[in-house]
Amino acid sequence: MYRLLDRITRGLASADELAELESLAAMVRDTSLCGLGQGSPNPVFSTLRYFRDEYMAHIDDHVCPAGVCKMEPREAAVAAGEGAR
Amino acid sequence: MSVLTLTIEGRDVAGQTGGTILQVARENGIAIPTLCHLQGLSDVGACRLCVVEVEGQRKLLPACVTAIDEGMKVTVNSERLTAYRRRIVELLFTERNHVCSVCVADRNCELQDLAVELGLTHFDLPLLSPQASVDATHERFGIDHNRCVLCTRCVRVCDEIEGAHTWDVMGRGTEARLITDMGIPWGDSNTCTSCGKCVQVCPTGALFEKGRSVAEARRRRPYLPYLVAHEGRTR
Ligand code: SF4
Ligand code: SF4
Ligand code: FES
């Protein structure tokens, strides 16, 4: 999941990879033994619920609307701080 | 002990109080995929392959460690469960290095069998390709960490049946590795009795007998008749 998110924040991911991220997150949530595992994909779910358009902007338009992520091939949009995890 | 009745896959079945969903299902000829379970050893619920749906429960429950309850309605096979199980097996494959064509356990491997059963034909996830080590210091046996799925069957058989407790797991996540004694080479272990039980119960090619080449691992299961991975199978 981290790898997929990392690729998204660098503008390298495809829409398939977003679907992959969602299915992986659902599997981890549903099959885990303890609350740690069940809760670990929550950041993915909640950011997808409220900011799906921003995910899509990274993938389709190759821009980070918040100006946080360093997009890989194009040198634009460089800012301090952490990439959206 | 009283008898409880429940339905599994729409069939009315009965089991003793304290029995697990897996036990009752198998007694009734209903198959549930498993990997870390080995009848005769304690269950740890580690591999998550046996997860089933129980009506009224939001969560999926591992059949090997879930006790039956009166009136339970259990679903063993659904599209979602198969997809999750396939994904679990995919994660096991991609986390270490599994190259069946050059593996001692080729065609004698429970992980390989699961991949076939669940229709895992390709990987969507990237291979992690770790540089895991091989310990060949023991006189008769070896362990290839590249093939280990951390089912802990070897740990349990060594502790519970042989009483030696040579094996343990060290580290967490993708760093987790099996260790002998306090992390010393297997050949230097003074608790290991060289009984070979761990080698016999390993579902993959991780634990092997020296001198066996590709696809030559044969589990001598009659040697441990009280340990059953899959009823009706020879290994
Ligand atoms: S342990 Fe099993 S799945 Fe892994 S390489 Fe060997 S035969 Fe293949
Ligand atoms: S060495 Fe074999 S039996 Fe032991 S944990 Fe690894 S896969 Fe399981
Ligand atoms: S067999 Fe139940 S979790 Fe592994």
XYZ file of C-alpha atoms and ligand atoms in Angstrom:
340
model
C 0.000 0.000 0.000
C 2.822 2.347 0.827
C 4.420 1.702 -2.549
C 1.165 2.388 -4.348
C 0.577 5.595 -2.422
C 4.124 6.668 -3.042
C 3.686 6.131 -6.757
C 0.459 8.132 -6.723
C 2.106 11.053 -4.932
C 4.912 11.024 -7.480
C 2.491 11.116 -10.374
C 3.552 7.706 -11.603
C 0.409 5.699 -10.865
C -2.386 4.635 -13.191
C -6.084 4.327 -12.426
C -5.573 0.551 -12.159
C -3.170 1.114 -9.337
C -5.736 3.167 -7.464
C -8.172 0.263 -7.798
C -5.408 -2.045 -6.583
C -4.872 0.178 -3.559
C -8.557 0.106 -2.704
C -8.852 -3.656 -2.960
C -5.696 -4.230 -0.941
C -6.912 -1.858 1.754
C -10.270 -3.657 1.933
C -8.591 -7.021 2.206
C -6.307 -5.900 5.015
C -9.230 -4.380 6.903
C -11.442 -7.464 6.552
C -8.965 -10.264 7.177
C -6.848 -8.848 9.998
C -6.774 -10.375 13.453
C -6.458 -7.305 15.647
C -7.625 -3.726 15.660
C -4.240 -2.523 14.496
C -4.607 -4.378 11.207
C -8.284 -3.586 10.869
C -7.654 0.095 11.392
C -4.428 0.471 9.450
C -6.049 1.082 6.040
C -8.405 3.726 7.473
C -6.313 6.688 6.300
C -6.629 5.349 2.778
C -10.388 4.920 3.093
C -11.067 8.308 4.617
C -8.832 10.236 2.237
C -10.444 8.407 -0.663
C -13.889 9.208 0.678
C -13.255 12.920 1.042
C -10.482 13.637 -1.455
C -11.005 11.194 -4.283
C -10.854 14.094 -6.740
C -7.354 14.901 -5.519
C -6.256 11.306 -6.054
C -7.679 11.505 -9.558
C -5.900 14.803 -10.216
C -2.579 13.141 -9.413
C -3.351 10.281 -11.744
C -5.205 11.891 -14.663
C -3.987 15.475 -14.709
C -0.598 14.937 -13.193
C -1.002 17.713 -10.690
C -1.164 17.855 -6.934
C -4.032 20.278 -6.152
C -2.646 20.939 -2.676
C 0.832 21.611 -4.019
C 2.346 19.142 -1.592
C 3.593 16.229 -3.691
C 6.695 16.309 -5.816
C 5.490 14.958 -9.111
C 8.213 12.869 -10.630
C 8.732 13.524 -14.360
C 7.603 17.147 -14.424
C 9.527 19.401 -12.128
C 6.504 21.491 -11.171
C 4.724 21.688 -7.849
C 7.578 21.445 -5.403
C 6.796 22.305 -1.858
C 8.043 21.547 1.578
C 6.387 19.082 3.880
C 5.341 15.517 3.609
C 3.658 13.906 0.626
C 0.073 12.915 1.245
C 0.286 9.455 2.704
C -20.223 -31.358 26.506
C -23.302 -30.504 24.621
C -24.074 -30.540 20.945
C -24.530 -27.319 19.007
C -26.262 -27.049 15.652
C -25.347 -24.590 12.937
C -25.367 -24.258 9.178
C -22.240 -24.218 7.030
C -22.661 -23.522 3.336
C -26.415 -23.948 3.806
C -26.063 -27.414 5.300
C -27.316 -28.281 8.764
C -24.425 -29.638 10.800
C -23.691 -30.338 14.440
C -20.584 -30.155 16.582
C -19.464 -30.317 20.211
C -19.220 -27.172 22.327
C -15.739 -25.758 22.005
C -15.211 -27.190 18.525
C -14.049 -24.842 15.790
C -15.812 -24.015 12.538
C -12.954 -25.702 10.702
C -13.297 -28.959 12.660
C -17.027 -29.192 12.105
C -16.728 -28.278 8.426
C -14.091 -30.924 7.797
C -16.018 -33.552 9.763
C -18.822 -32.891 7.328
C -16.699 -32.956 4.234
C -16.818 -29.193 3.645
C -13.410 -27.953 2.525
C -11.908 -24.727 3.861
C -8.443 -23.717 2.605
C -5.800 -23.588 5.345
C -2.065 -23.160 5.608
C -0.935 -22.578 9.174
C -3.402 -25.112 10.610
C -2.120 -28.607 11.310
C -4.437 -30.947 13.130
C -2.626 -32.143 16.237
C -0.910 -28.825 16.883
C -2.353 -25.737 18.522
C -3.913 -23.193 16.164
C -2.594 -19.666 15.837
C -4.801 -18.107 13.158
C -1.770 -16.665 11.413
C -2.292 -17.213 7.710
C -5.908 -15.940 7.422
C -6.668 -18.299 4.538
C -9.463 -19.997 6.442
C -11.491 -16.788 6.884
C -15.238 -17.325 6.560
C -18.318 -15.146 6.682
C -20.602 -15.550 9.697
C -24.075 -14.069 9.431
C -24.499 -11.059 11.692
C -20.744 -10.536 12.030
C -19.299 -7.587 10.200
C -15.837 -9.085 10.352
C -14.543 -12.171 8.635
C -13.570 -14.872 11.100
C -10.751 -17.407 10.855
C -12.418 -20.838 10.914
C -9.475 -22.584 12.579
C -9.739 -20.554 15.789
C -13.417 -19.589 15.874
C -15.565 -21.692 18.194
C -18.947 -22.762 16.889
C -22.107 -21.308 18.346
C -25.728 -22.410 18.339
C -27.546 -21.234 15.217
C -24.435 -19.846 13.501
C -24.725 -19.401 9.741
C -21.360 -19.789 8.053
C -20.423 -19.086 4.445
C -17.184 -20.714 3.332
C -17.107 -19.769 -0.317
C -18.068 -16.450 -1.843
C -16.588 -14.269 -4.508
C -15.177 -11.931 -1.893
C -13.610 -14.735 0.159
C -11.980 -16.326 -2.867
C -10.611 -12.965 -3.978
C -9.193 -12.276 -0.512
C -7.664 -15.744 -0.234
C -6.085 -15.398 -3.641
C -4.674 -12.050 -2.588
C -3.291 -13.541 0.630
C -1.501 -16.251 -1.329
C -0.235 -13.625 -3.783
C 1.198 -11.630 -0.867
C 2.916 -14.750 0.467
C 4.492 -15.403 -2.918
C 5.601 -11.838 -3.579
C 7.014 -11.248 -0.095
C 9.857 -13.752 -0.525
C 11.468 -15.568 -3.430
C 9.439 -18.457 -4.786
C 10.739 -20.003 -7.951
C 8.955 -23.330 -8.054
C 10.886 -24.720 -10.985
C 14.098 -24.771 -8.929
C 12.555 -25.571 -5.542
C 12.908 -28.805 -3.561
C 9.198 -28.697 -2.801
C 7.964 -28.290 -6.381
C 4.789 -30.403 -6.702
C 4.943 -31.183 -2.976
C 4.093 -27.774 -1.754
C 0.966 -26.577 0.010
C 1.550 -23.000 -1.103
C 1.741 -24.108 -4.705
C -1.412 -26.211 -4.252
C -3.246 -23.193 -2.855
C -2.186 -21.063 -5.802
C -3.577 -23.683 -8.155
C -6.796 -24.158 -6.179
C -7.452 -20.445 -5.956
C -6.574 -19.761 -9.571
C -3.628 -17.471 -8.890
C -2.207 -17.257 -12.397
C -0.148 -14.066 -12.176
C 0.931 -11.379 -9.719
C -0.506 -7.879 -9.742
C 1.698 -6.867 -6.824
C 5.409 -6.146 -7.198
C 7.898 -8.762 -6.000
C 9.782 -7.638 -2.921
C 12.681 -9.974 -3.793
C 14.402 -9.832 -0.386
C 17.908 -11.149 0.029
C 16.930 -13.736 2.622
C 19.583 -16.122 3.832
C 19.957 -19.887 3.810
C 21.204 -21.720 6.903
C 22.866 -24.982 5.950
C 24.888 -25.432 9.120
C 22.853 -28.374 10.398
C 24.282 -31.762 9.546
C 21.153 -33.166 7.935
C 18.754 -30.309 7.302
C 18.675 -26.787 5.966
C 16.387 -23.768 5.984
C 15.920 -21.443 3.052
C 14.277 -18.301 4.415
C 13.400 -17.283 0.876
C 10.666 -19.932 0.852
C 9.337 -19.507 4.390
C 5.763 -18.265 4.777
C 5.996 -17.874 8.582
C 3.189 -20.330 9.238
C 5.036 -21.337 12.457
C 4.145 -24.994 12.076
C 7.794 -25.875 12.647
C 7.871 -23.714 15.775
C 4.795 -25.451 17.152
C 5.743 -29.031 16.300
C 9.182 -28.510 17.844
C 7.715 -27.025 20.994
C 4.528 -29.034 21.417
C 5.452 -32.487 20.119
C 9.220 -32.760 20.374
C 9.430 -30.509 23.425
C 12.663 -28.911 22.267
C 11.477 -25.399 21.297
C 14.444 -24.786 19.071
C 12.525 -22.566 16.636
C 11.150 -19.105 17.150
C 10.263 -16.038 15.127
C 12.351 -12.890 15.385
C 11.557 -9.449 13.957
C 8.310 -8.057 12.620
C 6.579 -7.515 9.325
C 8.692 -8.236 6.275
C 11.740 -8.432 8.542
C 10.370 -11.412 10.474
C 12.587 -14.477 10.290
C 12.653 -17.884 11.866
C 15.523 -18.387 14.278
C 17.059 -21.367 16.033
C 17.677 -20.889 19.753
C 18.640 -17.261 20.358
C 19.463 -16.588 16.735
C 22.507 -18.835 16.408
C 23.232 -21.095 13.423
C 21.058 -24.223 13.396
C 24.132 -26.431 13.441
C 25.277 -24.857 16.724
C 21.925 -25.301 18.453
C 22.115 -27.406 21.560
C 18.343 -27.735 21.956
C 17.763 -29.248 18.490
C 17.476 -33.037 18.749
C 17.748 -33.487 14.963
C 14.386 -35.265 15.002
C 13.393 -33.677 11.697
C 9.762 -33.048 12.665
C 9.970 -29.428 11.546
C 11.118 -30.535 8.119
C 8.204 -32.937 7.845
C 5.547 -30.362 8.725
C 6.837 -27.450 6.638
C 4.230 -26.740 3.952
C 6.780 -25.231 1.568
C 10.348 -25.797 0.493
C 11.751 -23.699 3.345
C 12.826 -26.619 5.502
C 14.507 -29.393 3.590
C 16.572 -32.514 3.999
C 20.061 -32.202 2.630
C 20.763 -34.217 -0.461
C 17.349 -33.561 -2.012
C 17.368 -31.733 -5.295
C 14.649 -29.892 -7.227
C 11.148 -31.330 -6.664
C 12.584 -34.148 -4.557
C 11.196 -33.183 -1.170
C 8.881 -35.935 -0.046
C 7.213 -35.373 3.256
C 7.257 -38.634 5.141
C 3.875 -37.974 6.662
C 3.224 -41.526 7.947
C 6.090 -40.691 10.276
C 3.804 -38.211 12.049
C 0.367 -39.802 11.562
C -1.237 -37.693 14.276
C -0.620 -34.458 12.392
C -3.011 -33.829 9.538
C -2.925 -30.771 7.303
C -5.661 -31.755 4.901
C -7.859 -34.727 5.532
C -7.696 -37.268 2.756
C -4.412 -36.015 1.403
C -1.039 -37.607 1.794
C 0.751 -34.485 2.839
S 8.025 -23.228 -1.594
Fe 6.324 -23.904 -2.911
S 5.539 -22.035 -3.838
Fe 7.574 -21.585 -3.006
S 8.996 -21.925 -4.719
Fe 8.862 -23.843 -3.563
S 7.263 -25.021 -4.633
Fe 7.038 -22.895 -5.251
S 10.044 -22.895 7.872
Fe 8.265 -23.910 6.939
S 7.050 -24.631 8.703
Fe 8.496 -23.126 9.481
S 7.363 -21.167 9.475
Fe 8.520 -21.292 7.532
S 7.083 -22.191 6.076
Fe 6.250 -22.598 8.114
S -5.572 -21.920 8.881
Fe -6.782 -20.520 9.980
S -5.541 -18.739 9.958
Fe -4.239 -20.203 8.989
